[in-house]
Coordinates of C-alpha atoms in Angstrom, one line a residue:
M1 CA 98.3 88.8 110.7
S2 CA 102.0 88.6 111.1
G3 CA 103.9 91.9 110.8
R4 CA 106.8 90.2 109.2
A5 CA 107.2 90.1 105.4
L6 CA 108.3 87.1 103.3
L7 CA 110.8 86.9 100.5
M8 CA 110.3 83.8 98.4
W9 CA 113.7 82.5 97.3
D10 CA 115.2 79.3 96.1
E11 CA 118.7 79.4 94.5
A12 CA 117.3 76.9 91.9
V13 CA 115.2 79.6 90.2
T14 CA 118.4 80.9 88.5
G15 CA 118.1 77.7 86.4
Y16 CA 115.4 79.6 84.4
D17 CA 117.9 80.0 81.6
F18 CA 117.1 80.4 77.9
G19 CA 120.7 80.5 76.9
S20 CA 123.7 82.8 76.7
E21 CA 122.3 84.8 73.7
H22 CA 118.9 85.4 75.3
P23 CA 118.2 88.8 77.0
M24 CA 116.5 87.3 80.0
D25 CA 119.8 86.4 81.8
P26 CA 119.2 84.7 85.2
V27 CA 122.2 86.5 86.6
R28 CA 119.7 89.3 87.3
L29 CA 118.1 87.1 89.9
A30 CA 121.4 86.1 91.5
L31 CA 122.6 89.7 91.6
T32 CA 119.3 90.9 93.1
M33 CA 119.5 88.4 95.9
G34 CA 123.2 89.3 96.4
L35 CA 122.2 93.0 96.8
V36 CA 119.4 92.1 99.1
R37 CA 121.9 90.3 101.3
A38 CA 124.5 93.1 101.0
Y39 CA 122.0 95.5 102.6
G40 CA 121.0 93.0 105.3
L41 CA 117.4 92.8 104.1
D42 CA 117.5 89.1 104.4
R43 CA 117.5 89.7 108.1
A44 CA 114.6 92.2 108.0
L45 CA 112.1 89.6 106.6
D46 CA 111.8 85.8 106.5
V47 CA 113.4 84.2 103.5
V48 CA 111.5 81.0 102.6
A49 CA 111.2 78.6 99.7
A50 CA 107.9 77.1 98.6
K51 CA 107.4 73.8 96.8
P52 CA 107.1 73.8 93.0
A53 CA 103.6 74.2 91.7
G54 CA 102.1 70.7 91.1
E55 CA 99.9 69.5 88.3
S56 CA 96.6 70.5 89.9
T57 CA 97.9 74.0 90.7
L58 CA 99.2 74.5 87.2
R59 CA 95.9 73.5 85.8
L60 CA 94.1 76.3 87.6
V61 CA 95.3 78.4 84.7
H62 CA 97.1 76.2 82.1
R63 CA 95.6 73.5 79.9
E64 CA 96.5 69.9 80.5
D65 CA 97.9 69.4 77.0
Y66 CA 100.1 72.5 77.3
V67 CA 101.6 71.3 80.6
A68 CA 102.3 68.0 78.9
A69 CA 104.0 69.8 76.0
V70 CA 106.2 71.7 78.5
R71 CA 107.1 68.5 80.3
A72 CA 108.0 66.8 77.0
A73 CA 110.2 69.7 75.8
S74 CA 111.8 69.8 79.3
V75 CA 113.0 66.2 78.8
D76 CA 114.0 66.6 75.2
P77 CA 114.3 70.3 74.0
R78 CA 114.6 69.1 70.4
A79 CA 111.0 67.8 70.7
A80 CA 109.6 71.3 71.6
D81 CA 106.3 71.9 69.8
Q82 CA 106.1 75.5 68.4
A83 CA 102.3 75.2 68.3
Y84 CA 102.6 75.7 72.0
G85 CA 105.0 78.6 71.7
L86 CA 107.9 76.4 72.7
G87 CA 111.2 76.2 70.9
T88 CA 110.8 79.7 69.5
V89 CA 113.3 82.6 69.5
D90 CA 111.5 84.1 72.4
D91 CA 111.0 80.9 74.3
P92 CA 113.6 78.4 73.4
A93 CA 113.3 75.0 75.1
F94 CA 115.9 73.9 77.6
A95 CA 116.4 70.8 79.8
G96 CA 114.6 71.1 83.1
M97 CA 112.4 73.9 81.8
H98 CA 109.2 72.5 83.4
E99 CA 110.8 72.0 86.8
V100 CA 112.2 75.5 87.2
S101 CA 109.1 77.1 85.7
A102 CA 107.0 75.2 88.2
L103 CA 109.4 76.2 91.0
I104 CA 109.0 79.9 90.1
A105 CA 105.3 79.5 90.0
G106 CA 105.3 77.7 93.3
Q107 CA 107.0 80.7 94.9
S108 CA 104.2 83.1 93.8
V109 CA 101.5 80.6 94.8
G110 CA 103.2 80.1 98.2
A111 CA 103.4 83.9 98.6
A112 CA 99.7 84.2 97.9
E113 CA 98.8 81.4 100.3
A114 CA 101.0 82.9 103.1
V115 CA 99.4 86.3 102.8
W116 CA 95.9 84.9 102.6
R117 CA 96.5 82.8 105.8
G118 CA 97.9 85.8 107.6
D119 CA 101.3 84.4 108.0
A120 CA 102.7 87.7 106.6
A121 CA 101.2 91.0 105.5
H122 CA 103.5 91.2 102.5
A123 CA 105.4 88.7 100.3
V124 CA 107.8 89.2 97.4
N125 CA 108.8 86.9 94.6
F126 CA 111.1 88.9 92.3
A127 CA 111.7 85.8 90.2
G128 CA 108.1 85.8 89.3
G129 CA 105.9 88.2 87.3
L130 CA 106.0 86.0 84.1
H131 CA 102.8 87.6 82.9
H132 CA 102.7 86.7 79.2
A133 CA 102.2 82.9 79.4
M134 CA 98.8 81.9 78.2
P135 CA 96.6 79.0 79.2
G136 CA 97.8 77.0 76.2
A137 CA 101.1 78.6 75.1
A138 CA 104.4 80.1 76.2
S139 CA 104.9 83.7 75.2
G140 CA 107.3 86.6 75.7
F141 CA 110.0 84.7 77.8
C142 CA 107.2 83.2 80.0
I143 CA 106.4 79.5 80.4
Y144 CA 104.0 79.3 83.3
N145 CA 102.0 82.4 84.4
D146 CA 102.9 82.6 88.1
A147 CA 101.0 85.8 88.6
S148 CA 97.7 84.2 87.2
L149 CA 98.4 81.1 89.2
A150 CA 98.8 83.1 92.4
I151 CA 95.5 84.9 91.8
A152 CA 93.7 81.7 90.8
R153 CA 94.9 80.1 94.1
L154 CA 93.6 83.1 96.1
L155 CA 90.2 82.6 94.4
E156 CA 90.3 78.9 95.2
L157 CA 90.9 79.7 98.9
G158 CA 87.9 82.0 98.9
A159 CA 89.0 85.4 97.9
E160 CA 86.2 87.4 96.3
R161 CA 88.1 90.5 95.2
V162 CA 91.8 90.4 94.0
A163 CA 93.3 93.4 92.3
Y164 CA 96.3 93.0 90.0
V165 CA 98.5 96.0 89.1
D166 CA 101.1 95.5 86.4
V167 CA 103.7 98.3 85.8
D168 CA 106.0 96.3 83.4
V169 CA 106.7 98.1 80.2
H170 CA 104.8 95.3 78.3
H171 CA 101.1 94.7 78.6
G172 CA 100.1 92.1 81.2
D173 CA 98.2 90.2 78.5
G174 CA 98.4 86.7 80.1
V175 CA 96.9 87.8 83.4
Q176 CA 94.2 89.8 81.6
A177 CA 93.3 86.9 79.5
A178 CA 93.0 84.5 82.4
F179 CA 90.5 86.7 84.3
W180 CA 88.8 88.4 81.3
D181 CA 85.3 87.3 82.4
D182 CA 85.8 87.1 86.1
P183 CA 84.4 90.0 88.1
R184 CA 86.3 88.9 91.2
V185 CA 89.6 90.1 89.6
L186 CA 90.5 93.6 88.6
T187 CA 93.5 93.8 86.3
I188 CA 95.2 97.1 85.7
S189 CA 98.2 97.4 83.3
L190 CA 100.3 100.4 82.6
H191 CA 102.6 99.8 79.6
E192 CA 104.1 101.2 76.5
H193 CA 101.6 101.7 73.7
P194 CA 100.9 98.5 71.7
R195 CA 101.6 100.4 68.5
T196 CA 105.3 100.4 69.4
L197 CA 105.8 97.3 71.6
F198 CA 105.1 93.6 72.1
P199 CA 102.6 92.1 72.6
Q200 CA 100.6 94.7 70.6
T201 CA 97.7 94.4 73.1
G202 CA 96.5 96.5 76.0
W203 CA 94.4 99.2 74.2
P204 CA 92.2 101.3 76.5
E205 CA 89.2 99.7 74.8
E206 CA 90.1 96.3 76.3
T207 CA 87.8 96.5 79.3
G208 CA 86.9 92.9 80.1
G209 CA 84.4 90.3 78.9
A210 CA 80.8 91.3 78.1
G211 CA 78.5 91.0 81.1
A212 CA 79.9 90.4 84.5
G213 CA 83.5 90.9 83.4
E214 CA 82.9 94.3 81.8
G215 CA 85.1 96.9 83.5
G216 CA 87.4 94.3 85.0
A217 CA 90.3 95.0 82.7
V218 CA 92.0 98.4 82.7
N219 CA 94.7 99.4 80.3
L220 CA 96.8 102.5 80.2
A221 CA 98.9 102.6 77.0
L222 CA 101.7 105.2 77.4
P223 CA 103.4 107.0 74.5
A224 CA 106.9 105.9 73.8
G225 CA 109.4 108.2 75.5
T226 CA 107.2 108.7 78.6
G227 CA 109.5 109.7 81.5
D228 CA 109.3 109.9 85.3
A229 CA 106.8 112.7 85.8
G230 CA 104.4 111.4 83.1
W231 CA 104.7 107.8 84.3
L232 CA 103.9 108.8 87.9
R233 CA 101.1 111.1 86.8
A234 CA 99.5 108.3 84.8
F235 CA 99.7 105.8 87.7
H236 CA 98.2 108.2 90.2
A237 CA 95.5 109.4 87.7
V238 CA 94.1 105.8 87.4
V239 CA 95.3 103.3 89.9
P240 CA 94.5 104.7 93.4
E241 CA 90.9 105.6 92.6
L242 CA 90.2 102.2 91.1
I243 CA 91.8 100.3 94.1
A244 CA 89.9 102.5 96.6
D245 CA 86.6 101.7 94.9
F246 CA 87.3 97.9 94.4
R247 CA 88.5 97.3 98.0
P248 CA 90.5 94.2 97.2
Q249 CA 91.1 91.5 99.8
V250 CA 94.6 91.0 98.3
L251 CA 96.7 93.3 96.1
V252 CA 99.0 91.6 93.6
T253 CA 101.5 93.8 91.8
Q254 CA 104.0 93.1 89.1
H255 CA 107.2 95.3 89.0
G256 CA 108.9 94.7 85.7
A257 CA 112.0 96.9 85.6
D258 CA 112.0 97.3 81.9
T259 CA 110.3 100.7 82.0
H260 CA 113.8 102.1 82.7
F261 CA 115.6 104.4 80.2
E262 CA 118.5 102.0 80.0
D263 CA 116.4 98.9 79.2
P264 CA 117.4 97.6 75.7
L265 CA 114.0 96.2 74.7
A266 CA 111.6 99.0 75.1
H267 CA 111.1 102.8 74.7
L268 CA 110.0 104.4 78.0
A269 CA 112.4 106.7 79.8
V270 CA 111.7 106.0 83.5
S271 CA 114.3 106.1 86.2
L272 CA 115.0 103.8 89.1
D273 CA 113.8 106.6 91.4
A274 CA 110.3 106.6 89.7
Q275 CA 110.2 102.8 89.9
R276 CA 110.9 103.1 93.6
A277 CA 108.1 105.7 94.0
V278 CA 105.6 103.4 92.4
Q279 CA 106.7 100.5 94.6
E280 CA 106.1 102.8 97.6
A281 CA 102.7 103.8 96.2
C282 CA 101.6 100.2 95.8
H283 CA 102.7 99.5 99.4
E284 CA 100.7 102.5 100.6
L285 CA 97.6 101.3 98.6
A286 CA 97.8 97.9 100.3
H287 CA 97.8 99.5 103.7
A288 CA 95.1 102.0 102.9
H289 CA 92.6 99.8 101.0
V290 CA 93.3 96.1 101.7
E291 CA 92.4 94.4 105.0
G292 CA 95.5 93.4 106.8
G293 CA 97.6 95.2 104.1
R294 CA 97.8 91.9 102.1
W295 CA 100.3 92.5 99.3
V296 CA 102.0 90.1 97.0
A297 CA 104.8 91.8 94.9
L298 CA 106.3 90.1 91.9
G299 CA 109.2 90.9 89.6
G300 CA 108.8 90.7 85.8
G301 CA 110.8 92.0 82.8
G302 CA 114.0 93.9 83.0
Y303 CA 117.0 93.4 80.8
A304 CA 119.6 95.9 82.1
V305 CA 120.6 93.1 84.3
V306 CA 123.5 94.8 86.3
D307 CA 122.6 98.5 86.4
V308 CA 118.9 98.4 86.9
V309 CA 117.2 95.2 87.9
P310 CA 119.1 94.4 91.1
R311 CA 118.7 97.9 92.4
S312 CA 115.0 98.2 91.5
W313 CA 114.0 94.9 93.1
T314 CA 116.2 95.4 96.2
H315 CA 114.2 98.6 96.7
L316 CA 111.0 96.6 96.4
V317 CA 112.2 94.1 98.9
G318 CA 113.2 96.8 101.4
I319 CA 109.8 98.5 101.0
A320 CA 108.0 95.3 101.6
A321 CA 110.1 94.6 104.7
H322 CA 109.4 98.1 106.1
A323 CA 113.1 98.6 105.9
P324 CA 113.4 100.9 102.8
V325 CA 116.9 101.4 101.3
D326 CA 118.0 105.1 101.2
P327 CA 118.2 106.0 97.5
E328 CA 121.4 108.0 98.3
S329 CA 123.1 105.1 99.9
V330 CA 126.4 103.9 98.4
I331 CA 126.2 100.3 97.2
P332 CA 128.4 97.9 99.2
S333 CA 131.7 97.3 97.4
S334 CA 131.3 93.6 98.0
W335 CA 128.3 93.5 95.7
R336 CA 130.0 95.6 93.1
D337 CA 132.9 93.1 93.1
E338 CA 130.4 90.2 92.8
A339 CA 128.7 91.9 89.9
Y340 CA 132.0 92.5 88.1
A341 CA 133.1 88.9 88.7
R342 CA 129.8 87.5 87.2
T343 CA 129.4 89.8 84.3
R344 CA 132.7 91.8 83.7
Q345 CA 130.5 94.9 83.9
P346 CA 131.1 97.6 86.6
G347 CA 128.1 97.9 88.8
P348 CA 126.3 101.1 89.8
V349 CA 127.6 103.1 92.8
R350 CA 124.4 104.4 94.4
M351 CA 120.8 103.2 94.8
T352 CA 119.5 106.2 92.8
D353 CA 119.6 107.6 89.3
G354 CA 119.9 111.0 90.9
R355 CA 116.3 111.9 90.5
W356 CA 115.0 111.3 94.0
P357 CA 112.5 112.5 95.0
V358 CA 110.6 112.5 91.7
G359 CA 108.0 115.2 91.1
W360 CA 104.8 114.9 89.1
Q361 CA 101.6 116.8 88.6
D362 CA 98.4 115.4 90.0
W363 CA 95.5 114.8 87.6
A364 CA 93.1 116.6 89.8
A365 CA 94.9 119.8 89.0
G366 CA 93.7 119.6 85.5
Y367 CA 94.8 118.2 82.1
D368 CA 96.0 119.3 78.7
P369 CA 93.8 117.9 75.9
A370 CA 96.6 118.4 73.4
D371 CA 99.2 116.5 75.5
R372 CA 99.8 112.9 74.3
L373 CA 100.2 111.5 77.8
D374 CA 97.0 113.2 79.1
Q375 CA 95.2 111.9 76.0
A376 CA 96.2 108.4 77.0
I377 CA 95.1 108.8 80.6
L378 CA 91.8 110.3 79.5
A379 CA 91.2 107.5 77.1
T380 CA 91.6 104.9 79.9
R381 CA 89.4 106.8 82.3
K382 CA 86.6 107.3 79.7
A383 CA 86.8 103.6 78.7
V384 CA 86.6 102.1 82.2
F385 CA 85.5 104.6 84.9
P386 CA 81.9 104.8 83.8
L387 CA 81.7 101.0 83.7
R388 CA 82.7 101.0 87.4
G389 CA 80.3 103.8 88.4
L390 CA 83.1 106.3 88.7
L391 CA 83.3 109.8 87.3
V392 CA 85.6 110.5 84.4

C-alpha cells in the first residue's frame, strides 16, 4: 500500500455548469483547486486524472434508458425529458452534460480503484459526492451518482464490506437507494431533518431492505439550527461504533460543505472548524478500522462558493495528504486576489471561523431525554443498533 495520497483532478470538471442563475456554481471547484495549490498541497500528494466513466461502468448503478436520456439531452438540451428529472429547475440540461458528468464519475471510480489496488491509502475527488442521482433519474443537482458508482466498482472488484458516511446537509438518498438491499454496504447519513429540507427522506426508521439489507442504512436526522457541538456529538454518538463493528475494507465519505451556517440552501449552523473536525475523524476511522487505511473522500453540496467551500475542501485534501493546514494560517493573498477576480467577492482571510478547536460532549457521558438533538441521536440508535447486534 503506497503511503502517498491521490487528488483526482481534471480542469474539465468545471464544465459541470447548470448556468449563471443556478446555486451550484462551478467556480467553487476552480477556487478549491486554486487554494490547494496556494498551500502547496498539490506537491504533498499525487494529482491525477482518471478517464470518464464508460457505459458499462455507468450501468453498474444507472439504467440504460436513463443514460440514453442524458446523452440525448447533452446533445440537444431542448430535448431534455423531465420524466428523467432532466430539464427541471434543479437539473437544467446543458450541452456536454453527459460528458462532464461521466468525467466526474470517472474520478470517483478511479479513486476507488486506486485505493483498492493499493496504489494509495487515500484518494480525494472533491468534484464528486453527487449523492442524489437515482438509477433512473437526475435529482438535486446530480446527474450521475459518482459515490454509488465508486462503491459499485469496489464490489465488482471483490470488496465484501464498504462503509459510506455522508455528512452533507441533505440526506444521501441516492446512495442509500442503490444499496438498500445489499448487506455488503453500510450507508450512514447525517443530515438536516427531512421535515425541513430536501429530499424529505432520511428518517431514522429507514434502516434498509427487509432481510439481508436490514440494518444496512443508518439515518441521523438533525434538528434545524444544530451547531458545532451538537453536530460533532451526533457524529461521534453513532458513526465510530458502527464503523468499528462493520470493519469495512474501504471507507467512502461524502463531505458536502452545506452544513455551514453561511450556506444559503439549508438550516444547520455548523462552522468550518467543525467540518474540519469531522474530516479528521473520518481519517482517523479509516486508519483505526480499515485495512491499509483505505479511504475515498468526496465533495458534495456547498453553495457559499467563496467563503466556505474552498476552505473546507482544502482542509480535506490536506488531511488526506497527511499535511493538514493550520486553521489559524493566513490564506495566501494570491488566492484572495484570484477569488475576487473570479467572483468580485472578497475572500476569507484565515482557514478558520474562529472556533478551533471545537468542543463537544461525548454520548457516553449521558444524555438529556428532553433535548431535541439527543432525541434524534437516540431515535437512530434505537432504530439501527439492535439490528446490528449493538447495545442502544
